[in-house]
Each structure stands twice: as structure tokens, then as C-alpha cells.
PDB file of C-alpha atoms in Angstrom:
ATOM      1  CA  UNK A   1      15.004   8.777 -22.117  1.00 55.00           C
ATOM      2  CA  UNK A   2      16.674  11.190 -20.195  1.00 60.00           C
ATOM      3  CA  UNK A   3      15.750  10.792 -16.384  1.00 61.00           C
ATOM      4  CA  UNK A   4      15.503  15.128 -16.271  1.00 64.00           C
ATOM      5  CA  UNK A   5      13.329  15.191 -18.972  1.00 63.00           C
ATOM      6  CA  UNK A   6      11.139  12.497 -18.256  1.00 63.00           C
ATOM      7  CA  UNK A   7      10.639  14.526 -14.692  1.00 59.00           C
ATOM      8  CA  UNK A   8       9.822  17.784 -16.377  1.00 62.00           C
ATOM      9  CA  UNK A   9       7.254  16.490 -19.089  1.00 63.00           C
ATOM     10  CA  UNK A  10       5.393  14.588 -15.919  1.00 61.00           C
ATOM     11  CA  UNK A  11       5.896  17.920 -13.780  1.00 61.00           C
ATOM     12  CA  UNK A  12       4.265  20.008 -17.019  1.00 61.00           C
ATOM     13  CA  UNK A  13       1.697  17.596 -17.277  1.00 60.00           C
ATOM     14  CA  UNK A  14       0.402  17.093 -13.630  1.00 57.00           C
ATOM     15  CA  UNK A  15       1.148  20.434 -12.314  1.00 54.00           C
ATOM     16  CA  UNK A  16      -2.046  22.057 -12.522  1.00 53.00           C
ATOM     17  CA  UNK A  17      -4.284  19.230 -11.898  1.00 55.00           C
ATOM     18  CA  UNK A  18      -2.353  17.749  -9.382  1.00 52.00           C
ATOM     19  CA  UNK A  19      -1.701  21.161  -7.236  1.00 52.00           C
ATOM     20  CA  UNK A  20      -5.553  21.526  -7.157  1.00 52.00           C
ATOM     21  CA  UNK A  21      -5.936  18.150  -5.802  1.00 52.00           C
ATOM     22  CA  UNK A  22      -3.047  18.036  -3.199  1.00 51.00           C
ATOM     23  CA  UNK A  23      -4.442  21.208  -1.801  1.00 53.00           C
ATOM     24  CA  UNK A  24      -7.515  19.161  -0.911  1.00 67.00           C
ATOM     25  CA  UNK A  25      -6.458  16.253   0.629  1.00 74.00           C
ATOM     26  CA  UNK A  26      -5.931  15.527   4.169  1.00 83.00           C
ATOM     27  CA  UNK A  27      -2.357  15.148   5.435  1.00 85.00           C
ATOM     28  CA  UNK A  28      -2.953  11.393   6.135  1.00 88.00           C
ATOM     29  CA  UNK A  29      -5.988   9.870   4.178  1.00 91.00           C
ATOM     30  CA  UNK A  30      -6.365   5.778   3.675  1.00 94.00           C
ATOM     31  CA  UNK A  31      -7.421   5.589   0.337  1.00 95.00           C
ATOM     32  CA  UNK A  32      -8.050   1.953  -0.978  1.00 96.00           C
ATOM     33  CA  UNK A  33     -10.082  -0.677  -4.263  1.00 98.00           C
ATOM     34  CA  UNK A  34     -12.936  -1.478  -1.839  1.00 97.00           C
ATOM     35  CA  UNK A  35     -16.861  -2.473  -2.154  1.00 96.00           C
ATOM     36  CA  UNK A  36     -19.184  -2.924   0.613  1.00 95.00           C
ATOM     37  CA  UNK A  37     -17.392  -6.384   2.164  1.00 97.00           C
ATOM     38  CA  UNK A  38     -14.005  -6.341   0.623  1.00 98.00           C
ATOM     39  CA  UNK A  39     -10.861  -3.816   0.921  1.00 98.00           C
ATOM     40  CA  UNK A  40      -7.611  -4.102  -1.680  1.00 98.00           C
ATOM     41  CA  UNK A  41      -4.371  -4.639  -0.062  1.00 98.00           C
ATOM     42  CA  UNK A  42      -0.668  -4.471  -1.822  1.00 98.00           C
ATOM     43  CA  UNK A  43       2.229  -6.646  -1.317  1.00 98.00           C
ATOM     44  CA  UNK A  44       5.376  -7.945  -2.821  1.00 98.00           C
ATOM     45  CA  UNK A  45       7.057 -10.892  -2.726  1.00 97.00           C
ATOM     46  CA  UNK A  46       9.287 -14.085  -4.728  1.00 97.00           C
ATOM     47  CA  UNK A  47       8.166 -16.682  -7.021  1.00 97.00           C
ATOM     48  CA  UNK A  48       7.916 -19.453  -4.872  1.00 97.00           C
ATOM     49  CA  UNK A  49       5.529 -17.311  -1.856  1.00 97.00           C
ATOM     50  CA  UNK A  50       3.426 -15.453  -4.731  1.00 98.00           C
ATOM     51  CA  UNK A  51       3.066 -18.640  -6.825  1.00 97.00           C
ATOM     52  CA  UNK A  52       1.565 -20.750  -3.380  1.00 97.00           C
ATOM     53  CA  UNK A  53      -0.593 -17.898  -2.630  1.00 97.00           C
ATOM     54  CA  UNK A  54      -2.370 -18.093  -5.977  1.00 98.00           C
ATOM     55  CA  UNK A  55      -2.723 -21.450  -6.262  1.00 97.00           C
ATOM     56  CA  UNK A  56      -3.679 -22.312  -2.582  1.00 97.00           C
ATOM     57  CA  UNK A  57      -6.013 -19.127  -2.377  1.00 97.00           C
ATOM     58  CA  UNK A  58      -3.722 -17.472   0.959  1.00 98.00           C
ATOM     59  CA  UNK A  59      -0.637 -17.095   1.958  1.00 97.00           C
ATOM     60  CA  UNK A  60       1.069 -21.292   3.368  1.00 95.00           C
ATOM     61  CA  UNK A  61       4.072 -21.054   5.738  1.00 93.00           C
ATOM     62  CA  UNK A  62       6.277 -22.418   4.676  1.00 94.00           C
ATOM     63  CA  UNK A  63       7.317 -20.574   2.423  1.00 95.00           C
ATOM     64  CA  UNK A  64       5.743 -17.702   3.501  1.00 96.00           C
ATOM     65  CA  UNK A  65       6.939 -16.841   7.504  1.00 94.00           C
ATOM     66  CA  UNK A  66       4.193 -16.655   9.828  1.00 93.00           C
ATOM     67  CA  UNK A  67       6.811 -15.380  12.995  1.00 92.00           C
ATOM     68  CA  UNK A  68       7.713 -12.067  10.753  1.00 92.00           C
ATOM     69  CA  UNK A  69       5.798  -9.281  10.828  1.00 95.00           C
ATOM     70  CA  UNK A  70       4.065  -8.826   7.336  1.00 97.00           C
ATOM     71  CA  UNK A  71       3.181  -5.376   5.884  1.00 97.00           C
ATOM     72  CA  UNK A  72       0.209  -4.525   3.566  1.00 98.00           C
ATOM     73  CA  UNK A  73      -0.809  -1.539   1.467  1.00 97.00           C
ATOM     74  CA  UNK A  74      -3.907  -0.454   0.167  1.00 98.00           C
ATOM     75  CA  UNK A  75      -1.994   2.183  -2.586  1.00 98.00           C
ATOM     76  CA  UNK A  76      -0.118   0.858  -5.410  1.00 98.00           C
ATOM     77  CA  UNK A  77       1.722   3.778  -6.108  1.00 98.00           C
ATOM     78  CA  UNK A  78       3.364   3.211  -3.040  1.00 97.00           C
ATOM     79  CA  UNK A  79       3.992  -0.606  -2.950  1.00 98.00           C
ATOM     80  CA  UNK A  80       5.345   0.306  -6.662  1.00 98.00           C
ATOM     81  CA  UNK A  81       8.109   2.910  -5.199  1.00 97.00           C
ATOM     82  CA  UNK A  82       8.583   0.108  -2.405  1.00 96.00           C
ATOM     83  CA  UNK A  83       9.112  -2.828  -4.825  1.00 97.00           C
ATOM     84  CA  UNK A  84      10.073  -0.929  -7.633  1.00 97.00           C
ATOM     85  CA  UNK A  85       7.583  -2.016 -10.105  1.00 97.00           C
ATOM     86  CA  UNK A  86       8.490  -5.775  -9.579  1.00 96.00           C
ATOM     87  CA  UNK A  87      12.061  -5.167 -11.011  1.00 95.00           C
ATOM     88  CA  UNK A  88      13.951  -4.401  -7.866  1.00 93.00           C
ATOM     89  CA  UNK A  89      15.038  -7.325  -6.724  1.00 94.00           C
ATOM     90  CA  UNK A  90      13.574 -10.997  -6.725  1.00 96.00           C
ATOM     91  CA  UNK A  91      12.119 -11.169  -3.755  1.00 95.00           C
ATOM     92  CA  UNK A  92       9.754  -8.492  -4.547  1.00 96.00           C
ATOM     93  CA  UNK A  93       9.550  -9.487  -8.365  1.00 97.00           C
ATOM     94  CA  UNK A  94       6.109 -10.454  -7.944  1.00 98.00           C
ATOM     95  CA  UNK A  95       2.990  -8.107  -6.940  1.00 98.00           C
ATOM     96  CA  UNK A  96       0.054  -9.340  -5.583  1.00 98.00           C
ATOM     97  CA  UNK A  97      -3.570  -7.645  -4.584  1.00 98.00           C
ATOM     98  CA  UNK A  98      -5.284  -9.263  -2.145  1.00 98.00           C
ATOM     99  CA  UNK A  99      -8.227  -8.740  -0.975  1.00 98.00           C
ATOM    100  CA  UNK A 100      -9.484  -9.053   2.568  1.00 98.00           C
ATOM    101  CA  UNK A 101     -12.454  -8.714   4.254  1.00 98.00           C
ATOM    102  CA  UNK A 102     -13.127  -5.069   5.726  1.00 97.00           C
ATOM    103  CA  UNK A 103     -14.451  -6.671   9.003  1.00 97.00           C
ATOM    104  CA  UNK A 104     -10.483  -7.734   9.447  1.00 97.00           C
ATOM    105  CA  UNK A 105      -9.191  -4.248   7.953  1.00 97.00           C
ATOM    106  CA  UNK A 106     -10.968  -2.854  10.522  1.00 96.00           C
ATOM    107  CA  UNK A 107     -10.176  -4.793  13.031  1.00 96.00           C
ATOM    108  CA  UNK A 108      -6.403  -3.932  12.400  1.00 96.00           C
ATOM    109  CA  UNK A 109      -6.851  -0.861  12.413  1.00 95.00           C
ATOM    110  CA  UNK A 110      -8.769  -0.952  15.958  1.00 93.00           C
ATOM    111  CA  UNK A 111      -5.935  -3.241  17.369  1.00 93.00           C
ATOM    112  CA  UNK A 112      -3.059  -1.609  15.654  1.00 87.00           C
ATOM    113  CA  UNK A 113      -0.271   1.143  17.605  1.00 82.00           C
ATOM    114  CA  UNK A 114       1.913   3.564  15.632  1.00 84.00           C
ATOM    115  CA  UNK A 115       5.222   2.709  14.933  1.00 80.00           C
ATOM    116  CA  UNK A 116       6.458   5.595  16.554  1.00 75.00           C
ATOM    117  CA  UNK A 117       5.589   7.757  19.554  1.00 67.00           C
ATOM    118  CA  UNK A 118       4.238  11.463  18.550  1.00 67.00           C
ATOM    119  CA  UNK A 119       2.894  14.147  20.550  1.00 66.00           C
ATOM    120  CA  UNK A 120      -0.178  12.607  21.282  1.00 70.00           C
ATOM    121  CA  UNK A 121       1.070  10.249  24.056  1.00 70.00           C
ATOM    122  CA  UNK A 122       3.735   9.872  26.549  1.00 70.00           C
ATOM    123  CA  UNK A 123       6.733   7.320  25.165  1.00 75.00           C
ATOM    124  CA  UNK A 124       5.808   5.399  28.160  1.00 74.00           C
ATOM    125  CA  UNK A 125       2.051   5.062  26.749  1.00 74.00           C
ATOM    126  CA  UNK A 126       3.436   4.288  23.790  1.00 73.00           C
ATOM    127  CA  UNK A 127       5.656   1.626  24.314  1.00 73.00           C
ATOM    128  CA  UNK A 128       2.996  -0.260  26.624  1.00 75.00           C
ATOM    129  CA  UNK A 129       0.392  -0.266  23.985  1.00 72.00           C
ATOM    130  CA  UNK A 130       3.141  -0.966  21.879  1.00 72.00           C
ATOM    131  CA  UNK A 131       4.232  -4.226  23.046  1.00 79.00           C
ATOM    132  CA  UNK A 132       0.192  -5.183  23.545  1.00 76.00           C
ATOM    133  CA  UNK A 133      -0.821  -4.590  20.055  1.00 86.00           C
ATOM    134  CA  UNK A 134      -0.176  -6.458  17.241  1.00 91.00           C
ATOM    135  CA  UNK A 135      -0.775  -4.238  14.407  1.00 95.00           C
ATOM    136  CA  UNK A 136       2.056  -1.453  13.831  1.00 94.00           C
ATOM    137  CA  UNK A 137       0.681   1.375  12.029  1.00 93.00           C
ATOM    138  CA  UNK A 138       3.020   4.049   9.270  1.00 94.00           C
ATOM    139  CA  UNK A 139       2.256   6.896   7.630  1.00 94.00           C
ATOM    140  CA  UNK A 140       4.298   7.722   4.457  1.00 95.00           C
ATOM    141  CA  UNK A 141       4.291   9.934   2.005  1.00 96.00           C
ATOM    142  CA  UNK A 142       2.388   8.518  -1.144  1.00 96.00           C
ATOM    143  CA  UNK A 143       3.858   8.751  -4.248  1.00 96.00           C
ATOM    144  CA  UNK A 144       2.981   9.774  -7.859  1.00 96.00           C
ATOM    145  CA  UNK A 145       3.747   7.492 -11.587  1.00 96.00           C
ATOM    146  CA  UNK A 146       7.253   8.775 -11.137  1.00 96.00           C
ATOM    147  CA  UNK A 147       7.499   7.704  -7.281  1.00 96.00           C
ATOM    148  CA  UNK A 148       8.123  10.850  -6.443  1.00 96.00           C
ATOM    149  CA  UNK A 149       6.775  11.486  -2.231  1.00 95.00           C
ATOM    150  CA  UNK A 150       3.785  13.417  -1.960  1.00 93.00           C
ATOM    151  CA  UNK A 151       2.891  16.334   0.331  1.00 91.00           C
ATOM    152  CA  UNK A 152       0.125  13.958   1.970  1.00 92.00           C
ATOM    153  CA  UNK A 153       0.851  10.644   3.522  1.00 94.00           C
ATOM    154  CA  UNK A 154      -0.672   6.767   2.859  1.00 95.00           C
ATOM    155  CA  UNK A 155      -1.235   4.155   5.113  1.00 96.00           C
ATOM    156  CA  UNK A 156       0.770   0.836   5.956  1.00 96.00           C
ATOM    157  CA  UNK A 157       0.302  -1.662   8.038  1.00 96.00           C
ATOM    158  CA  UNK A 158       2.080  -3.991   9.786  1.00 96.00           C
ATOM    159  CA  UNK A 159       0.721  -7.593  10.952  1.00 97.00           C
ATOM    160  CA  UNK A 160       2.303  -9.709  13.944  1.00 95.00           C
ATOM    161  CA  UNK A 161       1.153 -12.647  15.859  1.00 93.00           C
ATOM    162  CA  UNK A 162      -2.138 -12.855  16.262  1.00 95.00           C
ATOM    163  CA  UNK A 163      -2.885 -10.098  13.436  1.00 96.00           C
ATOM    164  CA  UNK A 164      -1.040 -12.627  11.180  1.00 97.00           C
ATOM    165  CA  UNK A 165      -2.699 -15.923  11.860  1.00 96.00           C
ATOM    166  CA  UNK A 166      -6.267 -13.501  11.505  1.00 98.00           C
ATOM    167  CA  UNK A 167      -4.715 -12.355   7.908  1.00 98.00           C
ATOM    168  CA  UNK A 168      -4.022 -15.687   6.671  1.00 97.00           C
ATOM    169  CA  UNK A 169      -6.732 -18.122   7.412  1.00 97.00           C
ATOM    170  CA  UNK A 170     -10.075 -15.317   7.892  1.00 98.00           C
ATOM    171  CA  UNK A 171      -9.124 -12.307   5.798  1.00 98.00           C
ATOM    172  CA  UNK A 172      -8.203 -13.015   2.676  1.00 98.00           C
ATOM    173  CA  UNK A 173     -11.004 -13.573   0.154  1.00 98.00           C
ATOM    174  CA  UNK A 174      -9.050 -13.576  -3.262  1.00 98.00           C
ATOM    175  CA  UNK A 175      -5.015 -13.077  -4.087  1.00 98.00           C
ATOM    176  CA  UNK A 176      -4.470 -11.871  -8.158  1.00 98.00           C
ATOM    177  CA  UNK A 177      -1.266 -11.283  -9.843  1.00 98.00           C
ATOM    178  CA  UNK A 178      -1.313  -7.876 -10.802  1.00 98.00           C
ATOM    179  CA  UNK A 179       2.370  -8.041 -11.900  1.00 98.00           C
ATOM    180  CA  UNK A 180       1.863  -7.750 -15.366  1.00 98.00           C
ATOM    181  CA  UNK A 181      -0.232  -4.515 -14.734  1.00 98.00           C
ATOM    182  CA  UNK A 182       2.735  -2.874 -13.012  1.00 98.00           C
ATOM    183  CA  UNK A 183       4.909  -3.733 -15.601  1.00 98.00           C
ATOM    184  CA  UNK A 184       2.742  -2.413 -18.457  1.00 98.00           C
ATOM    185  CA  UNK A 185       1.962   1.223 -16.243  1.00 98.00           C
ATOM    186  CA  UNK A 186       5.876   1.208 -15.979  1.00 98.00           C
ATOM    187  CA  UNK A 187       6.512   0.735 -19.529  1.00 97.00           C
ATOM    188  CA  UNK A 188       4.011   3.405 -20.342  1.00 97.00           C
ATOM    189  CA  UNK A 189       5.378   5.862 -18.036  1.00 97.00           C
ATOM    190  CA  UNK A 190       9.228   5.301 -19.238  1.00 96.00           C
ATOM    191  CA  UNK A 191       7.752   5.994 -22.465  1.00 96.00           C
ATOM    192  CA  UNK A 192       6.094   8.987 -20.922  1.00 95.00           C
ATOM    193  CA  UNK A 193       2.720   7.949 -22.079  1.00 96.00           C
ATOM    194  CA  UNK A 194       1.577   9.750 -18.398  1.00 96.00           C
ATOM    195  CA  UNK A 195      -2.486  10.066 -19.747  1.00 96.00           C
ATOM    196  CA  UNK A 196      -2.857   6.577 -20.513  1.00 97.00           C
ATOM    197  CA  UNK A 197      -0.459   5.085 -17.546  1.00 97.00           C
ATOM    198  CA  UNK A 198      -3.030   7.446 -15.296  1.00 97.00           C
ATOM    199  CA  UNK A 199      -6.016   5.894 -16.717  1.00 97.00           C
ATOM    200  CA  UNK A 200      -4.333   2.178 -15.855  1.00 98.00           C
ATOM    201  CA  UNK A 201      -4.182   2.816 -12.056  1.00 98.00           C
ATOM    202  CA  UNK A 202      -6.405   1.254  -9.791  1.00 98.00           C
ATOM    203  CA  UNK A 203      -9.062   3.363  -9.302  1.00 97.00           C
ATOM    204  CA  UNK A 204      -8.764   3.743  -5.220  1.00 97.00           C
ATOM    205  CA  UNK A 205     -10.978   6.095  -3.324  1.00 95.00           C
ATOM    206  CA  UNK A 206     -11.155   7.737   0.275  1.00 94.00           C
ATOM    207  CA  UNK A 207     -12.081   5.370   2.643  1.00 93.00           C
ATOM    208  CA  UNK A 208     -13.985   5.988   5.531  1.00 87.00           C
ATOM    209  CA  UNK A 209     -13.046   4.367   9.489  1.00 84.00           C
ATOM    210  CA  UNK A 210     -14.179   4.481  12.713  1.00 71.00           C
ATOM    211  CA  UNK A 211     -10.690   4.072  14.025  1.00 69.00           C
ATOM    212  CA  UNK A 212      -9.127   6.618  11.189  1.00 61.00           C
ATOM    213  CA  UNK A 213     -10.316  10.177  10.859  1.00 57.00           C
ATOM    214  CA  UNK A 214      -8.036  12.576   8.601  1.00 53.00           C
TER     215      UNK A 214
END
């Protein structure tokens, strides 16, 4: 299919709906699979860390590195663009949704610190609170079934030290391979089946935070 083409039929299809909608979202909006106790979080990694995740329930250093700083994403549009469906490169090959509780999503985002200085705050400010917290929070555009960037701007967030050993042995309530559902969405959309790859998406929905107001 040419690549072009394949834009222009999504473009023709979305453009009404989705003008609408991006007209009446915030700039920066966490949007997330949650229930009352439980929030979905995104993230990609190789056979050997995804396959001792599943079967142990978390994430077991090794192989999984407890000294790095580990990102998650609630939107899997955007954990798509950044692992390219699962076929970029093998140590993103596999996707996995885990899901934590929202007692420890919120506490990350209480002890979190952007990941870079903006207007709000002297760089000195910054770079103290910086260097004392151990979340590191990004805003990025979010992306649509062709990974195109958005006008408005998804979450990420980064986990060191503490935030990390918190993450592995309190947060996580259940890890599921959702690689064959990115696979099948991509094979839909390069067939530019857009209606039904739409309808495949996890259905995620504004969420609502103390520490996060749009």
C-alpha cells in the first residue's frame, strides 16, 4: 500500500471527527484503562524480561535492571509509535500492560519533577527538586493509528530508585501480553481497515489527579 495513500484515506476518514474532538481536549490530559483501584500502564521490552514478568507476576532483576530508570505509559498509541508496534527492534518486540495500583500512580505523580525546567520555576528550583525526586515527568504529543503527533500531549513517566523498588514489589497487580493485540490493530490499519482497528483500541478515558490538572 502506498505510504501517501494510506495517509490520505486515514486523513479523509478522521478529519471531521477527529477535528471536533482535538478542539476539546486539554493541551496535556492523562488519559488511561483504569477502575476504581487499578490504572493501565504501557511498556516494551525483550523476550527474556517480558517472558519473567508474566510468569513471576512483576518485573525480577535480573534480567530486568533495577539501577535504570524505567518509563511507563498509560496510552498505547503512544508506546505503539515508541516501540513500533512490537516490530522495531527486539528489545521492544514484546508489549506488556500492566497494571498498578492507583494509590502508587498517584504517588508518582506527587513525588515526580519534570524533565525539563519551564516557565514555572527558576532552573535553580528545578534542578534541586530535580535531583530529590525520583519520578521524572514528559509530556509528548500523543499519537493517532498512523503515529502521527497530536496537537495535545500524553503523559510518561519515568521511575528511579526508590520509585522503582515501589513499582516492582507494591504496584503491580497483573502484567498481560497484549502483543498480539498490537500486531492485529497494525495489520488492520496497513490494510486500512481504520473503523475496525479504532474499535480494537483500549478504551482509555480522562483521568482525574490531585497532582495533575489540565
Amino acid at each position: 500500500m502506498n505510504a501517501s495513500l494510506m495517509f490520505y484515506s486515514l486523513g479523509i476518514f478522521l478529519k471531521q471527527r477527529m477535528n471536533k474532538q482535538l478542539l476539546e481536549l486539554p493541551p496535556q490530559q492523562i488519559r488511561a484503562v483504569y477502575d476504581a483501584m487499578t490504572i493501565r500502564v504501557y511498556q516494551a521490552y525483550s523476550d527474556v524480561i517480558a517472558d519473567t514478568a508474566l510468569t513471576q507476576g512483576t518485573f525480577i532483576s535480573p534480567p530486568f535492571k533495577m539501577e535504570r530508570m524505567t518509563w511507563i505509559k498509560p496510552s498505547f498509541l503512544w508506546m505503539m509509535y515508541r516501540a513500533g508496534w512490537g516490530l522495531k527492534d527486539a528489545g521492544q518486540k514484546r508489549i506488556l500492560a500492566i497494571d498498578i495500583t492507583r494509590e502508587g500512580f498517584e504517588w508518582a505523580l506527587a513525588n515526580s519533577c519534570l524533565s525539563h525546567a519551564d516557565e514555572s520555576i527558576s532552573k535553580e528550583e528545578w534542578t534541586a527538586k530535580k535531583e530529590a525526586s525520583p519520578v521524572r515527568i514528559q509530556w509528548d504529543p500523543e499519537r493517532n493509528l498512523l503515529l502521527q503527533p497530536q496537537m495535545h500531549r500524553t503523559i510518561q513517566i519515568g521511575l528511579s530508585k526508590e520509585a522503582v523498588e515501589l513499582y516492582i514489589h507494591k504496584w503491580i497487580i497483573r502484567v498481560v501480553d497484549v502483543t498480539p493485540l498490537a500486531h492485529s490493530i497494525h495489520a488492520l490499519v496497513t490494510q486500512e481497515k481504520f473503523e475496525e482497528a479504532k474499535h480494537m483500541l483500549p478504551k482509555e478515558k480522562p483521568y482525574s489527579s490531585a497532582f495533575h490538572q489540565p
